[in-house]
Amino acid sequence: MRKKIMALAIVLSLLNFTACTFSEGTNSRSGEITSSSGDIKTSQSETNSSEPFIAPNQNITSAKRYKVDFQEVTEDQVTALFKTNPQKESDDFGNTDFAVNDEKGALSLSRGIGGKNKYYSVSYHTKWGNDYDSVVYRSYGYKEADADMDWDFLSRTEAEQKISDILDEFMRTGVSVKAYAISRDTYSELVNKKVEADKEWNKKLQEELGITSEEKIWSDAADYYYFYIEQTVDGIPIQSELIGNIDVGNQTWGPSGSAVLSADGLGYLRVHSPYKIVEEVETTEEFITFLEAEQMFKDKNDSFLITEEVMLDYSRLVYVVLRAENNDLILTPAWEFKYNGEQFFRVNAYTGEEVVTV
């Protein structure tokens, strides 16, 4: 049954990609890139309907390359931070080192292997914290969230520092934490959106596979902070999307995380696959500037003979994790362009090759 659900999800994703090749968006950079086949337009904005604010860093003219590995996470680290003594358990795959549930919430540390990738994942969540996270994560919330509001129980700056102090233990190369204020009214609105979206998905499951899902009971509304988290190296964020070629077997994923904090305390925290630096990698290629990468992005759209308007959501320098032929993981700078809400163009800032996912 799980295989059928996965297959359906893949088919629906492909249909959605095909039908929505060019649609909505705002961005974090001003100006226009004019192509012969269509316009790539941008506008000055700090938020996007599906994206948190992305700090622009197009003025960077150099960045190092590093050999990296996954940062080990120990039981002592987690128990010290969360002040609990969990009982050891294992899931069906033998990956979970420990998990504990008490009146406050659930805490787990997982370490395992996914293909060629090791992973370390720390998760703490309450029922309400999980609900508060799920209405914002990826598809909901950023457009309605307030990036400047402070709640009475804790200022936004203090809240960001509180989460950063926890994350420093796991993302040791650096971390970027951005707090978004979600009001109780906004939460209620986001829940309604999520309910409607879930109804559509459940309808497809019922029609295609005959599966009926129970209706979710959502937690009561409250004012809270949602935190968008990125691991950084030398101040440059590591992108979290899966990249590489599955046929070649060189896929990798980046670190990710999110958190929720309310007047009741920490309700949710997730840290997945943080990296550590092993050593610097010598580089002989010349660094590609943002303007050169921008031209590559324009040329790519020309090559597709696109006649519709392309909306650039944002552009920035990121680190991507590339797998070398000897299986070493190499942290490599890449210029990232996110456009039309769901699509990415990334170019290796040293080789000029496109960084793709197949």
XYZ file of C-alpha atoms in Angstrom:
358
model
C 0.000 0.000 0.000
C 2.837 2.403 0.862
C 4.351 1.824 -2.597
C 1.024 2.753 -4.212
C 0.810 5.963 -2.223
C 4.387 6.870 -3.147
C 3.691 6.158 -6.817
C 0.590 8.350 -6.749
C 2.490 11.160 -5.077
C 5.191 11.044 -7.757
C 2.622 11.087 -10.569
C 0.749 14.013 -9.036
C 3.998 15.929 -8.563
C 4.937 15.419 -12.196
C 1.510 16.534 -13.352
C 1.750 19.638 -11.198
C 5.218 20.462 -12.547
C 4.045 20.070 -16.142
C 0.960 22.203 -15.659
C 2.627 25.000 -13.688
C 5.882 25.594 -15.539
C 5.588 29.372 -15.251
C 3.432 31.111 -12.648
C 3.481 33.448 -9.605
C 6.243 35.079 -7.582
C 7.934 38.076 -6.024
C 11.606 38.409 -5.206
C 14.322 39.997 -3.153
C 16.199 41.802 -5.890
C 15.185 44.746 -8.076
C 15.564 45.034 -11.833
C 14.779 43.104 -15.005
C 16.682 40.613 -17.132
C 15.522 40.919 -20.715
C 15.718 37.813 -22.882
C 14.898 37.453 -26.553
C 12.077 34.987 -25.865
C 10.491 36.642 -22.840
C 11.083 38.864 -19.821
C 12.530 37.697 -16.532
C 11.059 40.220 -14.144
C 11.878 40.984 -10.545
C 10.567 43.402 -7.950
C 11.661 44.588 -4.536
C 9.956 42.482 -1.856
C 10.905 40.815 1.406
C 8.435 37.950 1.424
C 7.004 35.383 -0.934
C 3.857 33.304 -0.617
C 5.936 30.137 -0.267
C 9.308 31.511 0.783
C 10.826 33.309 3.764
C 12.871 36.452 3.198
C 16.179 35.615 1.516
C 19.020 37.989 2.335
C 20.716 39.025 -0.936
C 24.473 38.399 -1.207
C 25.177 38.944 -4.923
C 28.215 41.105 -4.150
C 30.312 38.116 -3.012
C 33.322 37.644 -5.306
C 34.972 34.561 -3.795
C 34.130 31.546 -1.659
C 36.107 28.535 -0.483
C 35.413 24.873 -1.177
C 35.472 22.303 1.615
C 35.438 18.569 2.094
C 32.625 17.904 4.578
C 30.950 15.082 6.441
C 27.802 14.806 8.514
C 28.104 16.270 11.992
C 27.846 13.561 14.627
C 25.103 14.084 17.186
C 25.410 12.254 20.497
C 22.916 11.208 23.105
C 24.715 13.297 25.722
C 24.356 16.444 23.592
C 20.628 15.983 23.209
C 19.858 14.998 26.795
C 21.898 17.931 28.103
C 20.036 20.412 25.921
C 16.567 19.067 26.602
C 17.261 17.998 30.192
C 15.701 14.573 29.920
C 16.784 10.964 30.345
C 15.216 9.117 27.429
C 14.679 5.397 27.222
C 16.435 3.805 24.281
C 14.265 2.490 21.478
C 14.609 1.600 17.790
C 12.240 2.031 14.893
C 11.449 -0.613 12.270
C 14.655 0.253 10.416
C 16.909 0.266 13.472
C 17.782 3.923 12.930
C 16.496 5.626 16.064
C 19.022 5.642 18.877
C 16.501 6.851 21.393
C 13.073 8.329 21.720
C 11.082 9.481 24.705
C 7.549 10.682 25.257
C 6.404 12.471 28.391
C 3.764 14.988 29.406
C 5.772 17.774 27.760
C 6.535 16.289 24.360
C 8.404 13.740 22.260
C 12.169 13.755 21.766
C 14.189 11.600 19.380
C 17.677 11.249 17.969
C 18.014 9.286 14.750
C 21.194 8.198 13.044
C 21.164 6.054 9.949
C 22.042 5.559 6.312
C 19.965 6.735 3.373
C 21.592 5.349 0.222
C 25.168 6.627 0.290
C 24.190 9.357 2.741
C 24.532 9.113 6.487
C 22.154 11.269 8.437
C 21.674 12.635 11.917
C 18.287 13.988 12.907
C 17.153 15.545 16.181
C 13.466 16.164 16.767
C 11.528 17.557 19.692
C 7.822 18.250 19.402
C 4.607 18.707 21.278
C 1.212 18.209 19.679
C 0.581 21.959 19.481
C 4.134 22.683 18.324
C 3.839 20.175 15.507
C 0.573 21.782 14.363
C 2.027 25.304 14.558
C 4.992 24.191 12.429
C 3.027 22.282 9.805
C 0.812 25.200 8.736
C 3.864 27.336 7.900
C 6.480 24.865 6.652
C 7.114 25.188 2.883
C 3.607 25.786 1.522
C 1.896 28.062 3.989
C 2.374 31.077 6.152
C 5.204 33.316 4.997
C 2.983 35.727 3.133
C 0.711 36.091 6.184
C 3.516 36.091 8.771
C 4.962 39.274 10.245
C 8.767 39.415 10.112
C 8.972 42.473 12.388
C 6.373 41.976 15.141
C 7.351 41.205 18.745
C 5.135 39.195 21.097
C 4.798 40.214 24.755
C 6.171 36.924 26.082
C 9.524 37.390 24.263
C 10.937 39.821 21.723
C 11.782 38.542 18.254
C 15.506 39.191 18.797
C 15.482 37.317 22.114
C 13.546 34.461 20.538
C 16.038 34.150 17.656
C 18.921 34.103 20.128
C 17.219 31.412 22.213
C 16.894 29.122 19.197
C 20.398 29.967 17.946
C 21.870 28.930 21.292
C 20.314 25.482 20.897
C 21.330 25.118 17.259
C 24.959 26.094 17.896
C 25.375 22.643 19.404
C 24.374 20.953 16.138
C 25.177 23.395 13.309
C 28.669 24.300 14.461
C 29.865 26.029 11.288
C 27.228 28.730 11.703
C 23.470 29.151 11.670
C 20.972 31.663 10.328
C 17.716 31.964 12.288
C 14.815 34.157 11.206
C 11.725 34.496 13.427
C 8.247 35.073 11.991
C 5.376 36.189 14.200
C 2.207 34.158 13.627
C -0.868 35.567 15.333
C -3.715 33.393 16.597
C -5.932 34.781 13.823
C -3.298 34.036 11.189
C -2.888 30.499 12.537
C -6.633 29.926 12.242
C -6.572 31.163 8.642
C -3.627 28.907 7.814
C -5.355 25.907 9.375
C -8.376 26.519 7.132
C -6.088 26.594 4.075
C -4.402 23.392 5.175
C -7.744 21.684 5.785
C -8.935 22.552 2.278
C -5.655 21.350 0.736
C -5.847 18.105 2.704
C -9.411 17.560 1.488
C -8.219 17.726 -2.120
C -5.357 15.323 -1.427
C -7.595 12.888 0.469
C -10.103 13.032 -2.372
C -7.380 11.919 -4.796
C -6.357 9.093 -2.459
C -9.963 7.965 -2.217
C -10.551 8.089 -5.963
C -7.250 6.489 -6.986
C -6.522 4.033 -4.173
C -9.710 3.786 -2.144
C -7.966 5.136 0.970
C -9.960 7.131 3.497
C -8.058 9.352 5.944
C -9.314 10.484 9.317
C -9.942 14.188 9.782
C -7.151 15.870 11.744
C -7.909 17.582 15.060
C -5.938 20.850 15.169
C -4.562 22.488 18.307
C -6.098 25.703 19.659
C -4.843 28.976 18.239
C -2.179 31.091 19.960
C 0.393 33.766 19.141
C 3.802 32.240 18.407
C 7.093 32.505 16.544
C 7.991 30.236 13.653
C 11.718 30.007 12.860
C 13.257 29.518 9.430
C 16.674 27.867 9.933
C 19.667 27.441 7.625
C 23.152 26.153 8.395
C 25.844 28.515 7.136
C 29.558 28.273 6.323
C 31.552 31.513 6.168
C 28.197 33.282 6.349
C 26.890 31.542 3.190
C 23.785 29.315 3.606
C 23.860 25.642 2.642
C 20.829 24.881 0.492
C 18.641 22.063 1.793
C 17.148 20.562 -1.387
C 18.013 17.099 -2.694
C 20.423 17.447 -5.623
C 22.308 15.100 -7.943
C 21.452 12.318 -10.381
C 19.673 9.284 -8.978
C 20.769 7.144 -11.956
C 24.422 7.937 -11.297
C 23.968 7.551 -7.545
C 25.511 10.897 -6.599
C 22.518 12.483 -4.862
C 23.058 14.459 -1.673
C 20.880 16.524 0.604
C 21.565 19.621 2.606
C 20.877 20.440 6.262
C 17.484 21.760 7.295
C 15.591 22.821 10.382
C 12.626 24.676 11.821
C 11.289 25.555 15.256
C 8.240 26.914 17.077
C 8.195 28.978 20.280
C 5.175 30.338 22.168
C 4.360 31.635 25.644
C 4.189 27.945 26.672
C 7.830 27.439 25.666
C 9.533 25.429 22.934
C 6.906 23.463 21.067
C 8.875 22.157 18.112
C 12.469 21.833 16.982
C 13.837 19.826 14.067
C 17.465 19.621 12.943
C 18.269 17.290 10.056
C 21.654 16.356 8.566
C 23.999 19.128 9.769
C 27.510 19.120 8.273
C 30.997 19.545 9.686
C 34.085 20.727 7.803
C 36.835 18.151 7.319
C 39.315 20.256 5.361
C 39.573 23.022 2.766
C 39.787 21.915 -0.860
C 42.239 23.725 -3.132
C 40.597 25.486 -6.062
C 42.273 26.554 -9.311
C 39.202 27.672 -11.288
C 38.221 31.333 -11.428
C 35.171 32.338 -9.409
C 32.091 33.136 -11.517
C 30.479 36.453 -10.571
C 26.785 36.975 -10.004
C 26.412 38.927 -13.263
C 27.966 36.033 -15.208
C 25.651 33.540 -13.512
C 22.697 35.834 -14.161
C 23.533 35.787 -17.859
C 23.614 31.957 -17.770
C 20.134 32.010 -16.239
C 18.917 34.300 -19.041
C 20.551 32.132 -21.709
C 18.904 29.015 -20.276
C 15.475 30.596 -20.672
C 16.346 31.675 -24.227
C 17.306 28.094 -25.070
C 13.837 26.918 -23.942
C 12.210 29.437 -26.317
C 10.032 30.649 -23.458
C 7.478 33.232 -24.577
C 5.852 33.732 -21.168
C 6.952 36.048 -18.389
C 9.414 34.536 -15.925
C 9.200 35.874 -12.367
C 12.382 35.694 -10.312
C 11.599 34.996 -6.646
C 15.162 35.529 -5.457
C 18.815 35.030 -6.331
C 21.749 34.430 -3.992
C 25.008 32.557 -3.437
C 24.607 29.264 -1.589
C 26.668 26.213 -0.809
C 25.676 22.899 -2.365
C 27.017 19.499 -1.379
C 28.421 17.645 -4.398
C 29.562 14.029 -4.354
C 32.984 13.421 -5.905
C 33.858 10.247 -7.826
C 35.606 8.881 -4.727
C 32.390 9.577 -2.740
C 33.875 12.540 -0.859
C 31.306 15.237 -0.086
C 32.490 18.618 -1.397
C 30.850 21.828 -0.203
C 30.828 24.007 -3.319
C 29.545 27.579 -3.870
C 26.752 27.943 -6.406
C 24.597 30.788 -7.627
C 20.941 29.985 -6.985
C 17.955 31.442 -8.850
C 14.474 30.526 -7.668
C 11.753 31.479 -10.107
C 8.045 31.070 -10.750
C 7.380 29.828 -7.246
C 8.712 26.288 -7.543
C 11.671 26.096 -9.918
C 15.413 26.425 -9.364
C 18.413 27.159 -11.525
C 21.762 26.635 -9.776
C 25.159 27.043 -11.374
C 28.494 25.910 -9.919
C 30.365 29.136 -9.112
C 33.678 27.621 -10.238
C 32.928 25.328 -13.179
C 29.870 27.098 -14.608
C 28.047 23.752 -14.789
C 24.392 23.602 -13.835
C 23.690 21.829 -10.548
C 20.670 19.633 -11.235
C 18.411 17.052 -9.669
C 17.364 14.146 -11.882
